[in-house]
Short mmCIF file of C-alpha atoms in Angstrom, two decimals:
data_model
loop_
_atom_site.label_atom_id
_atom_site.label_comp_id
_atom_site.label_asym_id
_atom_site.label_seq_id
_atom_site.Cartn_x
_atom_site.Cartn_y
_atom_site.Cartn_z
CA MET A 788 0.00 0.00 0.00
CA SER A 789 1.25 3.46 -0.78
CA SER A 790 1.40 6.25 1.75
CA ALA A 791 -1.22 8.99 1.82
CA PRO A 792 -0.69 11.48 -1.02
CA SER A 793 0.47 15.03 -0.40
CA ARG A 794 -2.66 17.14 -0.97
CA ARG A 795 -3.06 20.87 -0.85
CA SER A 796 -6.18 20.24 1.22
CA ILE A 797 -7.62 23.16 3.11
CA PHE A 798 -9.86 23.78 6.10
CA LEU A 799 -11.15 21.11 8.46
CA GLY A 800 -9.06 18.03 9.28
CA GLY A 801 -10.07 14.98 11.24
CA THR A 802 -9.45 11.55 12.66
CA ALA A 803 -10.89 8.15 11.90
CA ALA A 804 -14.21 6.82 13.03
CA ALA A 805 -14.47 3.14 13.85
CA LEU A 806 -15.31 0.53 11.26
CA GLY A 807 -19.02 -0.19 11.55
CA ALA A 808 -19.61 3.03 13.47
CA PRO A 809 -23.31 3.82 13.77
CA LEU A 810 -24.85 6.01 11.12
CA LEU A 811 -26.50 8.08 13.83
CA THR A 812 -26.18 8.46 17.56
CA SER A 813 -28.20 10.60 19.91
CA SER A 814 -25.20 12.83 20.57
CA THR A 815 -24.44 13.40 16.89
CA ALA A 816 -28.12 13.95 16.13
CA SER A 817 -28.33 16.56 18.89
CA ALA A 818 -25.14 18.23 17.67
CA ALA A 819 -26.41 18.29 14.10
CA THR A 820 -29.75 19.76 15.19
CA ALA A 821 -27.93 22.40 17.21
CA ALA A 822 -25.74 23.17 14.21
CA ARG A 823 -28.77 23.68 11.96
CA GLU A 824 -30.40 25.96 14.50
CA GLY A 825 -27.20 27.81 15.34
CA ARG A 826 -27.33 26.83 19.00
CA GLY A 827 -24.62 25.97 21.46
CA GLY A 828 -21.80 27.47 19.42
CA ALA A 829 -22.11 24.65 16.89
CA THR A 830 -20.80 25.31 13.39
CA PRO A 831 -23.40 24.83 10.63
CA VAL A 832 -22.55 22.18 8.08
CA THR A 833 -20.94 23.97 5.15
CA THR A 834 -20.09 22.18 1.91
CA GLY A 835 -16.79 22.58 0.13
CA ALA A 836 -18.63 24.49 -2.60
CA GLU A 837 -19.98 26.97 -0.05
CA VAL A 838 -16.53 27.44 1.45
CA ALA A 839 -14.99 28.07 -1.97
CA ALA A 840 -17.78 30.41 -3.06
CA ALA A 841 -17.42 32.42 0.16
CA SER A 842 -13.84 33.20 -0.85
CA GLY A 843 -15.01 34.45 -4.24
CA TRP A 844 -13.60 31.28 -5.84
CA ARG A 845 -10.15 32.63 -5.11
CA GLN A 846 -8.31 29.38 -5.85
CA LEU A 847 -9.72 29.34 -9.41
CA ARG A 848 -8.64 32.82 -10.47
CA GLY A 849 -6.18 32.87 -13.32
CA ARG A 850 -7.07 29.29 -14.28
CA LYS A 851 -8.91 27.80 -17.26
CA VAL A 852 -11.62 25.94 -15.40
CA GLY A 853 -13.64 22.90 -16.46
CA VAL A 854 -16.42 21.78 -14.13
CA VAL A 855 -17.72 18.21 -13.73
CA SER A 856 -21.10 18.55 -12.05
CA ASN A 857 -24.81 17.84 -12.11
CA PRO A 858 -27.90 19.35 -10.40
CA THR A 859 -26.52 18.51 -6.94
CA GLY A 860 -23.69 21.04 -7.27
CA VAL A 861 -25.60 23.70 -5.37
CA LEU A 862 -24.90 26.27 -2.72
CA ARG A 863 -27.08 26.51 0.38
CA ASN A 864 -29.36 29.00 -1.39
CA THR A 865 -29.82 26.29 -4.11
CA SER A 866 -28.07 28.29 -6.84
CA HIS A 867 -25.72 26.13 -8.89
CA VAL A 868 -21.95 26.44 -8.49
CA VAL A 869 -21.50 26.82 -12.25
CA ASP A 870 -23.93 29.73 -12.27
CA SER A 871 -22.04 31.26 -9.34
CA MET A 872 -18.68 30.80 -11.07
CA ALA A 873 -19.96 32.11 -14.42
CA ALA A 874 -21.14 35.30 -12.72
CA GLN A 875 -17.59 36.08 -11.56
CA LYS A 876 -15.83 38.21 -14.18
CA GLU A 877 -12.46 37.20 -12.72
CA LEU A 878 -13.04 33.53 -13.56
CA ASN A 879 -12.52 31.79 -16.89
CA ILE A 880 -14.92 28.83 -17.09
CA VAL A 881 -14.08 27.01 -20.33
CA GLY A 882 -16.55 24.14 -20.19
CA VAL A 883 -18.89 21.95 -18.17
CA PHE A 884 -18.90 18.14 -18.24
CA GLY A 885 -22.12 16.25 -17.52
CA PRO A 886 -22.19 12.68 -16.11
CA GLU A 887 -25.02 10.14 -16.25
CA HIS A 888 -28.40 11.96 -16.21
CA GLY A 889 -26.69 15.10 -17.53
CA PHE A 890 -25.48 18.42 -16.14
CA ARG A 891 -28.94 19.87 -15.64
CA GLY A 892 -30.42 16.43 -14.84
CA SER A 893 -32.84 15.93 -17.73
CA ALA A 894 -31.89 12.29 -18.55
CA GLN A 895 -33.07 9.02 -16.99
CA ALA A 896 -30.94 6.08 -15.79
CA GLY A 897 -28.36 4.96 -18.34
CA GLU A 898 -28.83 8.15 -20.36
CA SER A 899 -27.10 11.51 -20.68
CA GLU A 900 -27.51 14.93 -22.26
CA PRO A 901 -25.81 15.45 -25.65
CA GLU A 902 -23.34 18.31 -26.05
CA PHE A 903 -25.17 21.64 -25.92
CA GLU A 904 -24.81 25.30 -25.06
CA ASP A 905 -26.22 25.97 -21.61
CA PRO A 906 -28.86 28.69 -22.06
CA ARG A 907 -28.31 30.22 -18.62
CA THR A 908 -24.54 30.66 -18.81
CA GLY A 909 -23.70 30.27 -22.49
CA LEU A 910 -21.11 27.65 -21.57
CA THR A 911 -20.55 24.52 -23.63
CA VAL A 912 -21.70 21.40 -21.80
CA TYR A 913 -19.90 18.23 -22.90
CA ASP A 914 -21.34 14.74 -22.55
CA ALA A 915 -18.96 12.86 -20.25
CA TYR A 916 -21.20 9.91 -19.36
CA GLY A 917 -19.39 6.63 -19.96
CA ALA A 918 -16.23 8.41 -21.07
CA ASP A 919 -13.01 6.61 -20.27
CA ALA A 920 -9.91 8.55 -19.29
CA ALA A 921 -8.73 8.91 -22.88
CA LYS A 922 -12.05 10.35 -24.05
CA MET A 923 -12.25 12.54 -20.96
CA ALA A 924 -8.76 13.89 -21.70
CA LYS A 925 -9.87 14.77 -25.25
CA LEU A 926 -12.87 16.65 -23.88
CA PHE A 927 -10.71 18.55 -21.40
CA ARG A 928 -8.24 19.47 -24.14
CA LYS A 929 -11.06 20.49 -26.48
CA ALA A 930 -12.34 22.86 -23.81
CA GLY A 931 -8.82 24.10 -23.04
CA ALA A 932 -9.06 23.36 -19.31
CA ASP A 933 -6.02 23.38 -17.02
CA THR A 934 -8.05 22.93 -13.81
CA ILE A 935 -10.86 20.43 -13.34
CA VAL A 936 -13.43 21.03 -10.59
CA PHE A 937 -15.60 18.13 -9.39
CA ASP A 938 -18.78 18.82 -7.44
CA ILE A 939 -21.39 16.05 -7.32
CA GLN A 940 -23.32 14.62 -4.37
CA ASP A 941 -22.48 10.93 -4.01
CA VAL A 942 -24.52 8.38 -2.02
CA GLY A 943 -21.65 6.24 -0.72
CA VAL A 944 -22.12 3.12 -2.88
CA ARG A 945 -19.71 1.55 -5.37
CA TYR A 946 -22.32 1.01 -8.06
CA TYR A 947 -23.45 4.66 -8.13
CA THR A 948 -21.65 5.85 -11.25
CA TYR A 949 -20.56 9.37 -10.31
CA ILE A 950 -17.49 8.21 -8.41
CA TRP A 951 -16.25 6.46 -11.56
CA THR A 952 -16.80 9.63 -13.57
CA MET A 953 -14.56 11.28 -10.96
CA TYR A 954 -11.99 8.51 -11.26
CA GLN A 955 -11.77 8.81 -15.04
CA ALA A 956 -11.63 12.60 -14.76
CA MET A 957 -8.74 12.35 -12.27
CA VAL A 958 -6.78 10.05 -14.58
CA ALA A 959 -7.47 12.38 -17.52
CA ALA A 960 -6.46 15.47 -15.54
CA ARG A 961 -3.22 13.78 -14.49
CA ASP A 962 -2.45 12.73 -18.04
CA ILE A 963 -2.87 16.24 -19.51
CA GLY A 964 -1.16 17.99 -16.60
CA ALA A 965 -4.30 19.66 -15.23
CA SER A 966 -4.96 20.10 -11.53
CA PHE A 967 -8.01 18.49 -9.92
CA LEU A 968 -10.16 20.21 -7.30
CA VAL A 969 -12.90 18.40 -5.38
CA LEU A 970 -15.58 20.47 -3.69
CA ASP A 971 -16.45 17.99 -0.97
CA ARG A 972 -19.90 17.09 0.35
CA PRO A 973 -21.04 14.84 3.21
CA ASN A 974 -21.56 11.15 2.57
CA PRO A 975 -25.33 10.90 3.18
CA VAL A 976 -25.09 7.43 4.74
CA GLY A 977 -22.17 8.12 7.04
CA ARG A 978 -18.91 6.34 7.78
CA ARG A 979 -19.85 2.64 7.86
CA ALA A 980 -17.86 0.34 5.54
CA ASP A 981 -19.60 -2.85 4.44
CA GLY A 982 -20.14 -5.27 1.61
CA PRO A 983 -18.08 -7.31 -0.86
CA MET A 984 -15.00 -6.15 -2.74
CA MET A 985 -15.08 -5.65 -6.50
CA THR A 986 -12.98 -8.23 -8.35
CA LYS A 987 -11.04 -7.66 -11.55
CA ASP A 988 -13.14 -10.01 -13.69
CA PHE A 989 -16.38 -8.13 -12.97
CA THR A 990 -15.37 -4.49 -13.28
CA SER A 991 -17.75 -2.34 -15.30
CA GLY A 992 -19.28 1.13 -15.31
CA VAL A 993 -20.94 0.30 -11.99
CA GLY A 994 -17.67 -0.78 -10.37
CA LEU A 995 -14.55 0.20 -12.24
CA ARG A 996 -11.86 -0.60 -9.69
CA PRO A 997 -11.52 -2.64 -6.47
CA ILE A 998 -13.29 -0.91 -3.59
CA ILE A 999 -15.93 -2.39 -1.32
CA GLN A 1000 -19.61 -1.82 -1.92
CA GLN A 1001 -20.41 0.68 0.85
CA HIS A 1002 -17.16 2.61 1.12
CA GLY A 1003 -18.04 5.09 3.88
CA LEU A 1004 -16.03 7.95 2.36
CA THR A 1005 -16.89 11.37 1.01
CA VAL A 1006 -15.98 12.04 -2.61
CA GLY A 1007 -13.04 14.12 -1.35
CA GLU A 1008 -11.78 11.25 0.78
CA LEU A 1009 -12.42 8.79 -2.03
CA ALA A 1010 -10.43 11.03 -4.40
CA GLY A 1011 -7.55 10.79 -1.94
CA TYR A 1012 -7.92 7.00 -1.87
CA PHE A 1013 -7.97 6.85 -5.66
CA ASN A 1014 -4.92 9.08 -5.85
CA GLY A 1015 -2.90 7.14 -3.31
CA GLU A 1016 -3.97 3.57 -4.02
CA LEU A 1017 -5.21 3.27 -7.61
CA LEU A 1018 -3.93 6.02 -9.90
CA PRO A 1019 -0.25 5.06 -9.49
CA ASP A 1020 -1.10 1.75 -11.22
CA GLU A 1021 -3.39 3.30 -13.85
CA GLY A 1022 -2.06 3.93 -17.36
CA LYS A 1023 1.25 5.77 -17.34
CA GLY A 1024 1.20 5.90 -13.53
CA GLY A 1025 1.60 8.77 -11.11
CA LYS A 1026 -0.82 10.84 -9.09
CA ALA A 1027 -3.12 13.71 -9.92
CA ASP A 1028 -2.45 17.20 -8.58
CA LEU A 1029 -5.31 16.91 -6.10
CA GLU A 1030 -6.89 19.52 -3.87
CA VAL A 1031 -9.95 19.03 -1.68
CA VAL A 1032 -12.02 21.89 -0.31
CA ARG A 1033 -13.35 20.26 2.81
CA VAL A 1034 -16.76 20.33 4.42
CA ARG A 1035 -16.92 22.31 7.63
CA GLY A 1036 -18.93 21.48 10.74
CA TRP A 1037 -19.85 17.93 9.73
CA ASP A 1038 -19.68 14.83 11.93
CA ALA A 1039 -18.94 11.90 9.62
CA SER A 1040 -21.33 9.62 11.54
CA SER A 1041 -24.29 11.86 10.70
CA PRO A 1042 -26.61 10.95 7.81
CA ALA A 1043 -27.96 13.46 5.31
CA GLN A 1044 -31.14 14.02 7.32
CA GLU A 1045 -29.07 15.60 10.10
CA THR A 1046 -26.94 18.05 8.09
CA GLY A 1047 -29.55 20.72 7.42
CA LEU A 1048 -28.32 20.92 3.82
CA PRO A 1049 -30.79 21.03 0.92
CA TRP A 1050 -31.27 17.61 -0.67
CA VAL A 1051 -31.17 17.74 -4.45
CA PRO A 1052 -31.88 14.33 -6.01
CA PRO A 1053 -28.51 13.13 -7.41
CA SER A 1054 -30.47 11.15 -10.00
CA PRO A 1055 -34.17 10.81 -10.85
CA ASN A 1056 -34.53 7.67 -8.74
CA MET A 1057 -32.73 9.03 -5.67
CA PRO A 1058 -35.42 11.50 -4.56
CA PHE A 1059 -34.86 11.53 -0.78
CA PRO A 1060 -32.13 10.95 1.79
CA ASP A 1061 -34.23 7.93 2.85
CA THR A 1062 -33.61 6.48 -0.62
CA ALA A 1063 -29.88 6.76 -0.12
CA THR A 1064 -30.21 5.07 3.27
CA VAL A 1065 -31.48 1.83 1.72
CA TYR A 1066 -29.84 1.98 -1.73
CA ALA A 1067 -26.58 0.26 -0.78
CA GLY A 1068 -28.65 -2.89 -0.28
CA THR A 1069 -31.84 -2.69 -2.32
CA GLY A 1070 -29.85 -1.66 -5.38
CA TYR A 1071 -29.21 -5.41 -5.65
CA PHE A 1072 -32.77 -5.84 -6.89
CA GLU A 1073 -31.74 -4.23 -10.18
CA GLY A 1074 -30.07 -7.60 -10.74
CA THR A 1075 -33.35 -9.54 -10.40
CA ASN A 1076 -36.76 -9.72 -12.07
CA LEU A 1077 -38.33 -7.91 -9.10
CA SER A 1078 -39.13 -4.22 -9.37
CA GLU A 1079 -36.78 -2.08 -7.31
CA GLY A 1080 -39.49 0.58 -7.18
CA ARG A 1081 -38.49 2.55 -10.27
CA GLY A 1082 -41.59 4.24 -11.59
CA THR A 1083 -42.95 4.85 -8.09
CA THR A 1084 -42.58 7.75 -5.69
CA ARG A 1085 -40.34 5.60 -3.43
CA PRO A 1086 -37.74 3.86 -5.60
CA PHE A 1087 -35.51 1.37 -3.75
CA GLU A 1088 -37.82 1.56 -0.74
CA PHE A 1089 -40.57 -0.34 -2.57
CA ILE A 1090 -39.55 -3.84 -3.66
CA GLY A 1091 -42.02 -6.19 -5.32
CA ALA A 1092 -43.35 -8.17 -8.25
CA PRO A 1093 -46.75 -9.28 -9.57
CA TRP A 1094 -46.14 -12.79 -8.23
CA LEU A 1095 -45.21 -11.87 -4.64
CA ASP A 1096 -47.77 -11.87 -1.83
CA TYR A 1097 -48.26 -10.80 1.79
CA HIS A 1098 -46.19 -13.73 3.04
CA TYR A 1099 -43.06 -11.90 1.83
CA SER A 1100 -43.42 -9.13 4.42
CA ASP A 1101 -44.40 -11.64 7.11
CA ARG A 1102 -41.30 -13.77 6.56
CA LEU A 1103 -39.00 -10.74 6.46
CA ASN A 1104 -40.42 -9.30 9.68
CA ALA A 1105 -40.11 -12.74 11.31
CA ARG A 1106 -36.36 -12.51 10.75
CA LYS A 1107 -36.24 -9.49 13.11
CA LEU A 1108 -33.56 -7.77 11.09
CA PRO A 1109 -32.00 -4.87 13.02
CA GLY A 1110 -33.28 -1.35 12.50
CA VAL A 1111 -35.91 -2.05 9.86
CA ARG A 1112 -39.55 -3.10 9.42
CA PHE A 1113 -41.23 -4.30 6.25
CA ARG A 1114 -44.70 -2.98 5.48
CA GLU A 1115 -46.84 -5.06 3.15
CA GLY A 1116 -47.16 -2.85 0.09
CA TYR A 1117 -48.68 -2.73 -3.38
CA PHE A 1118 -47.64 -0.45 -6.22
CA VAL A 1119 -47.94 -0.01 -9.98
CA PRO A 1120 -44.68 1.13 -11.66
CA THR A 1121 -45.24 3.80 -14.30
CA PHE A 1122 -42.09 2.71 -16.13
CA SER A 1123 -39.26 0.16 -15.96
CA LYS A 1124 -39.87 -3.40 -14.74
CA HIS A 1125 -43.53 -4.52 -14.52
CA GLU A 1126 -44.72 -1.22 -15.96
CA GLY A 1127 -48.47 -0.82 -15.47
CA LYS A 1128 -48.82 -4.02 -13.41
CA THR A 1129 -49.80 -4.26 -9.77
CA CYS A 1130 -46.84 -5.47 -7.75
CA ALA A 1131 -47.08 -6.98 -4.30
CA GLY A 1132 -44.13 -6.64 -1.97
CA VAL A 1133 -42.79 -4.45 0.78
CA GLN A 1134 -41.87 -0.93 1.68
CA LEU A 1135 -38.77 -0.70 3.89
CA HIS A 1136 -39.11 1.50 6.97
CA VAL A 1137 -35.78 2.15 8.65
CA THR A 1138 -36.62 2.43 12.34
CA ASP A 1139 -33.09 2.76 13.73
CA PRO A 1140 -30.32 4.00 11.42
CA ARG A 1141 -27.79 3.16 14.13
CA ARG A 1142 -28.51 -0.56 13.78
CA TYR A 1143 -29.76 -0.86 10.22
CA ARG A 1144 -27.33 -2.47 7.77
CA PRO A 1145 -28.57 -2.15 4.19
CA ILE A 1146 -26.45 -4.88 2.57
CA PRO A 1147 -27.14 -7.79 4.98
CA THR A 1148 -30.80 -6.70 4.96
CA ALA A 1149 -30.90 -6.94 1.16
CA VAL A 1150 -29.24 -10.37 1.21
CA ALA A 1151 -32.02 -11.59 3.49
CA MET A 1152 -34.61 -10.00 1.20
CA LEU A 1153 -33.12 -11.81 -1.79
CA ALA A 1154 -33.11 -15.13 0.06
CA GLU A 1155 -36.81 -14.78 0.88
CA ALA A 1156 -37.69 -13.69 -2.67
CA MET A 1157 -35.97 -16.80 -4.01
CA GLU A 1158 -38.57 -18.92 -2.21
CA TYR A 1159 -40.99 -17.95 -4.99
CA ASP A 1160 -40.87 -20.05 -8.15
CA ASP A 1161 -41.02 -17.01 -10.45
CA PHE A 1162 -37.86 -15.43 -9.04
CA ALA A 1163 -35.03 -15.03 -11.58
CA TRP A 1164 -31.71 -13.26 -11.88
CA ARG A 1165 -31.59 -10.57 -14.55
CA LYS A 1166 -29.45 -11.64 -17.49
CA ASP A 1167 -27.93 -9.48 -20.22
CA ASP A 1168 -26.42 -10.31 -23.59
CA ASP A 1169 -22.90 -10.23 -22.19
CA PRO A 1170 -20.13 -12.79 -21.57
CA ARG A 1171 -20.81 -12.03 -17.91
CA PRO A 1172 -24.59 -12.27 -18.16
CA TYR A 1173 -25.71 -11.78 -14.58
CA TRP A 1174 -26.16 -8.14 -13.58
CA ILE A 1175 -26.04 -9.07 -9.88
CA ASP A 1176 -22.43 -10.19 -10.37
CA LYS A 1177 -21.47 -6.73 -11.63
CA LEU A 1178 -23.29 -5.07 -8.73
CA SER A 1179 -21.80 -7.34 -6.05
CA GLY A 1180 -18.38 -7.61 -7.67
CA SER A 1181 -18.17 -11.36 -8.31
CA THR A 1182 -20.22 -14.54 -8.69
CA ARG A 1183 -19.99 -15.25 -4.96
CA LEU A 1184 -23.22 -13.64 -3.75
CA ARG A 1185 -25.33 -15.20 -6.48
CA THR A 1186 -23.84 -18.68 -6.22
CA MET A 1187 -24.08 -18.74 -2.42
CA LEU A 1188 -27.73 -17.69 -2.58
CA ASP A 1189 -28.42 -20.26 -5.29
CA ALA A 1190 -26.83 -22.90 -3.05
CA GLY A 1191 -29.16 -21.97 -0.19
CA LYS A 1192 -26.42 -20.65 2.09
CA ASP A 1193 -27.46 -18.90 5.29
CA THR A 1194 -27.54 -15.09 5.19
CA ASP A 1195 -25.01 -14.82 8.01
CA GLU A 1196 -22.62 -17.16 6.21
CA ILE A 1197 -22.92 -15.10 3.03
CA THR A 1198 -22.24 -11.76 4.69
CA ALA A 1199 -19.39 -13.21 6.76
CA ALA A 1200 -17.67 -14.20 3.51
CA TRP A 1201 -16.54 -10.61 2.93
CA ASP A 1202 -15.66 -9.63 6.51
CA GLU A 1203 -11.92 -9.76 5.92
CA GLU A 1204 -12.27 -7.72 2.72
CA VAL A 1205 -14.06 -5.02 4.68
CA ARG A 1206 -11.41 -5.02 7.41
CA ALA A 1207 -8.57 -4.77 4.88
CA PHE A 1208 -10.28 -1.92 3.02
CA ASP A 1209 -10.97 -0.13 6.28
CA ARG A 1210 -7.32 -0.28 7.31
CA THR A 1211 -6.32 1.37 4.05
CA ARG A 1212 -9.12 3.93 3.78
CA ARG A 1213 -8.35 5.38 7.22
CA LYS A 1214 -5.25 7.08 5.80
CA TYR A 1215 -7.58 9.24 3.70
CA PHE A 1216 -10.09 10.29 6.34
CA LEU A 1217 -10.59 14.06 6.41
CA TYR A 1218 -13.30 14.25 9.08
CA PRO A 1219 -13.79 13.07 12.65
#
């Protein structure tokens, strides 16, 4: 393992929180509430973007700036960082780069916005969704950027694609000699690390390099991890010139609901912080023939299919899984799987975020769904046909479930992977 990279990081520093630390405690909840209300001398949670904007974007003056962002790149007053930058006559913004769903967020899952001129700012917006480092480098050169700014709200899960857009952008910036600035934001599901490690044979756009499924890092911390652990072995090698503008006043064990920051959906099917709370687990259902709730008002909280029944919720509640209850629910997706059909299933209600573990919960949900004869794994026309293998990082989860292995045995299979990742990631913690 390499040592932590030298970063020109500014503002708040911090120490590590324990592996498996609770997402929320009464003390952190009280502190977060006090921070929002300005009581007890607490510092309000301030994003890296807000910190940088308060300085008049000083660190970007004299630079040719390209911005990788989407609708979540907002200040506390909900104005977009690109709009704020473009209004500064001292700044030279040469282009904007939109990830999956696009810069302004008009595209659905697996889609992007084509290159266009942004009507508000007049800036060229380039389509960066799915771009590898080589294509990203071409886009940066085309725009004439010498500094790349990244500001996107992540949800803390390996298969959420924005972190891989950041990774490719970091490699591209390194390769063309541009600096890379991350405007950091809180991880909405806190510090906990959990889930299986990605393996080389199953890397894809939903898991490009080996990290565990629920990484428990902010994008700024993850950029440090990428820079210290992965970029030196990528392409021509070496690290990016990385700077992180840190969040201020945030306790890393606090979930999004406790920050007081405005929640902008990072993608159309991530409408609430509650969605992010369950997504690290129920995202697995994208790899099955069950609906993961797309086309409803509660995606990833509703799970079901036309052939499920009320016994599904009964059996899940009988397991007494920590921190969650399963309400018998019925829904009709307006698009995606089982469009227009009545699905029976469950709505997850997280009753105790301190105890709830989304990935083991989802493994138990899969095991119970497999008791129904109509259950099937989603298959694609691909040499690696099972989508669940790409989401989980290997064939292990699927084959253990198919073999009828106990949920505890399945989740224990990746314990050492989590511990090893945790030992390494701690070098890149920026927050207490």
